[in-house]
Structure formats: structure tokens, C-alpha cells
Short mmCIF file of C-alpha atoms in Angstrom, two decimals:
data_model
loop_
_atom_site.label_atom_id
_atom_site.label_comp_id
_atom_site.label_asym_id
_atom_site.label_seq_id
_atom_site.Cartn_x
_atom_site.Cartn_y
_atom_site.Cartn_z
CA MET O 1 -2.07 9.29 -6.81
CA GLY O 2 -5.46 9.57 -5.15
CA GLN O 3 -6.20 8.73 -1.55
CA ARG O 4 -6.00 5.14 -0.38
CA LEU O 5 -7.24 3.33 2.73
CA ILE O 6 -5.38 0.18 3.70
CA ILE O 7 -7.22 -2.08 6.15
CA ILE O 8 -5.20 -4.75 7.92
CA ARG O 9 -7.22 -7.34 9.82
CA GLY O 10 -6.56 -10.49 11.80
CA ILE O 11 -6.70 -11.98 15.25
CA PRO O 12 -4.40 -10.69 18.00
CA GLY O 13 -0.84 -11.86 17.39
CA SER O 14 -1.26 -12.27 13.64
CA GLY O 15 1.22 -9.52 12.77
CA LYS O 16 -1.14 -6.63 11.97
CA SER O 17 0.87 -3.87 13.62
CA THR O 18 4.19 -5.15 12.30
CA TYR O 19 2.82 -5.38 8.75
CA ALA O 20 1.28 -1.91 9.05
CA LYS O 21 4.64 -0.45 10.08
CA LYS O 22 6.35 -2.15 7.12
CA ILE O 23 3.79 -0.85 4.63
CA LYS O 24 3.92 2.62 6.18
CA HIS O 25 7.72 2.70 5.87
CA ASP O 26 7.68 1.47 2.26
CA LEU O 27 4.99 3.96 1.19
CA PHE O 28 6.71 6.84 2.99
CA GLU O 29 10.01 5.96 1.30
CA SER O 30 8.27 6.17 -2.08
CA GLY O 31 7.05 9.72 -1.36
CA ASN O 32 3.58 9.21 0.10
CA SER O 33 2.14 10.95 3.12
CA VAL O 34 1.11 8.04 5.35
CA THR O 35 -0.50 7.64 8.76
CA HIS O 36 -1.39 4.54 10.73
CA PHE O 37 -4.10 4.07 13.34
CA GLU O 38 -5.41 1.21 15.42
CA ALA O 39 -7.87 1.20 18.28
CA ASP O 40 -5.13 -0.06 20.62
CA MET O 41 -3.39 3.31 20.27
CA PHE O 42 -6.23 4.81 22.31
CA PHE O 43 -5.14 2.70 25.29
CA MET O 44 -1.48 3.75 25.22
CA LYS O 45 -0.60 6.13 28.03
CA ASP O 46 3.02 7.08 28.74
CA GLY O 47 4.25 4.11 26.73
CA LYS O 48 2.07 1.59 28.58
CA TYR O 49 -0.92 -0.32 27.26
CA ASN O 50 -3.93 0.12 29.56
CA TRP O 51 -6.76 -2.00 28.10
CA ASN O 52 -10.26 -1.29 29.39
CA GLN O 53 -13.10 -3.30 27.84
CA LYS O 54 -15.64 -0.62 28.79
CA LEU O 55 -13.74 1.93 26.68
CA ALA O 56 -13.44 -0.30 23.59
CA PRO O 57 -16.38 1.33 21.73
CA ILE O 58 -14.88 4.77 22.38
CA ALA O 59 -11.47 3.54 21.19
CA HIS O 60 -12.97 2.26 17.94
CA LYS O 61 -14.85 5.52 17.36
CA TRP O 62 -11.62 7.45 18.01
CA CYS O 63 -9.81 5.23 15.50
CA TYR O 64 -12.49 5.68 12.82
CA ASN O 65 -12.60 9.45 13.32
CA SER O 66 -8.80 9.68 13.26
CA VAL O 67 -8.60 7.81 9.95
CA PHE O 68 -10.98 10.13 8.14
CA LYS O 69 -9.69 13.27 9.84
CA SER O 70 -6.27 12.33 8.50
CA PHE O 71 -7.68 12.13 4.97
CA ASP O 72 -9.38 15.51 5.52
CA ASN O 73 -5.99 16.94 6.51
CA GLY O 74 -4.45 15.84 3.20
CA THR O 75 -2.84 12.49 3.97
CA ASN O 76 -2.97 10.37 0.85
CA VAL O 77 -2.57 6.91 2.45
CA VAL O 78 -4.06 5.87 5.79
CA ILE O 79 -3.51 2.43 7.27
CA VAL O 80 -5.91 1.07 9.88
CA SER O 81 -5.11 -2.20 11.64
CA ASN O 82 -7.70 -3.75 13.94
CA THR O 83 -9.04 -7.27 14.36
CA PHE O 84 -12.13 -6.63 12.18
CA VAL O 85 -13.31 -10.22 12.86
CA LYS O 86 -16.81 -9.59 11.51
CA LEU O 87 -17.36 -7.85 8.18
CA GLY O 88 -19.62 -5.38 9.96
CA ASP O 89 -16.60 -4.26 11.98
CA MET O 90 -14.97 -2.76 8.90
CA ASN O 91 -17.96 -1.99 6.67
CA ASN O 92 -18.29 1.57 8.00
CA TYR O 93 -14.67 2.26 6.97
CA ILE O 94 -15.25 0.82 3.50
CA LYS O 95 -18.55 2.67 2.96
CA GLU O 96 -17.11 6.01 4.10
CA ALA O 97 -14.03 5.55 1.92
CA GLU O 98 -16.14 4.67 -1.11
CA SER O 99 -18.38 7.71 -0.53
CA ARG O 100 -15.21 9.85 -0.69
CA ASN O 101 -13.79 8.02 -3.75
CA ILE O 102 -10.92 6.65 -1.66
CA ASP O 103 -9.43 3.39 -2.92
CA VAL O 104 -9.61 0.55 -0.37
CA THR O 105 -7.19 -2.37 -0.02
CA VAL O 106 -7.79 -5.09 2.59
CA TYR O 107 -5.12 -7.42 3.96
CA ARG O 108 -5.87 -10.38 6.21
CA MET O 109 -3.07 -11.57 8.44
CA GLU O 110 -2.97 -15.35 8.84
CA ASN O 111 0.02 -15.68 11.17
CA ARG O 112 -0.03 -16.95 14.78
CA PHE O 113 2.67 -15.14 16.72
CA LYS O 114 2.50 -14.56 20.46
CA SER O 115 -0.03 -11.82 21.19
CA VAL O 116 1.74 -8.84 22.78
CA HIS O 117 -1.45 -8.16 24.75
CA GLU O 118 -1.50 -11.67 26.24
CA VAL O 119 -4.92 -12.57 24.85
CA PRO O 120 -5.92 -16.04 26.14
CA GLU O 121 -5.59 -18.91 23.65
CA GLU O 122 -9.29 -19.75 24.10
CA THR O 123 -10.24 -16.22 23.03
CA LEU O 124 -7.91 -16.38 20.01
CA ASN O 125 -9.46 -19.68 18.93
CA LYS O 126 -13.00 -18.30 19.25
CA MET O 127 -12.05 -15.23 17.21
CA SER O 128 -10.38 -17.41 14.57
CA GLU O 129 -13.44 -19.68 14.31
CA SER O 130 -15.82 -16.75 13.84
CA PHE O 131 -13.60 -14.78 11.44
CA GLN O 132 -15.55 -13.79 8.33
CA ASP O 133 -13.97 -13.76 4.87
CA TYR O 134 -13.95 -10.60 2.78
CA ASP O 135 -14.07 -11.31 -0.96
CA ASN O 136 -11.46 -8.76 -1.99
CA GLU O 137 -8.87 -9.32 0.74
CA THR O 138 -5.26 -10.37 0.22
CA ILE O 139 -4.08 -13.10 2.60
CA VAL O 140 -0.69 -12.45 4.18
CA LYS O 141 1.27 -15.26 5.83
CA GLU O 142 4.68 -15.18 7.48
CA GLY O 143 7.46 -14.54 5.00
CA GLN O 144 5.38 -12.49 2.56
#
């Protein structure tokens, strides 16, 4: 099997991280080398989430670099789960993967669980309203 990038997108509280962990487990059990990254990991220090809006661009750059460094180190499946509200947010991942002949699969989470990061409802609604469709994405709803 060649290398594969799995992108999981959705608003906060849609189940991205949970779905990523499930896919990672299933792929690992079937013999794949799998890693998972999300920009939120950058903000974890000693088991605590320390969000800082000013560092968000650095967190996203760290996430992007970590994904492709993992491929460079021989991982055959890398999962990245971020909001990716606008198509431009994930286009650099897709373009880089395609330039390396890495297969890309995109999942869009359509669930509304409680956000573990306590994102205000108003912010969630704005993100949901401005969410852009990606033609080749698979929609995932609770129970799938």
C-alpha cells in the first residue's frame, strides 16, 4: 500500500478527534504505520490545553510540517484533524500530498457534540454557516 493522507474536518465538537482515534486504531490493527496530528496538539502542555490565538498560525505550521515529516520518516498513513472551515485551509495539505503521489481522503464531520474546548455557540454557528463543501469529501454523522 502506498502512502495515504486522511483529512478530517468539521467545526469544534463535531467528533474529529474521536473519529481520528478510531480510524488510527483500525488502520494500526490492520498492519499500517499510522500517526495523527492536529493543531490543538501544539497547545497541550503537561496534559493541559493552553489555547493562545496569537500562536494559532504557528500551531498550524507545526501541524503541517509534522504531517509531511511523518511521511518522510516512512509512515504510510497520516491523519490530520483540524476545522478546515475554508477550502484554502486544507488546500496546501492536498497539493503537497498530490505532489508526492500520496492518496488523499477527506472526511467531514457533521455531528454537534459539546466542544471540549468550550467554544461559544455563536462562534460554532458562524463557523458552520461559512463552512465550504469539498467535492470529494465523505460526510460522517453520529453512528457511522
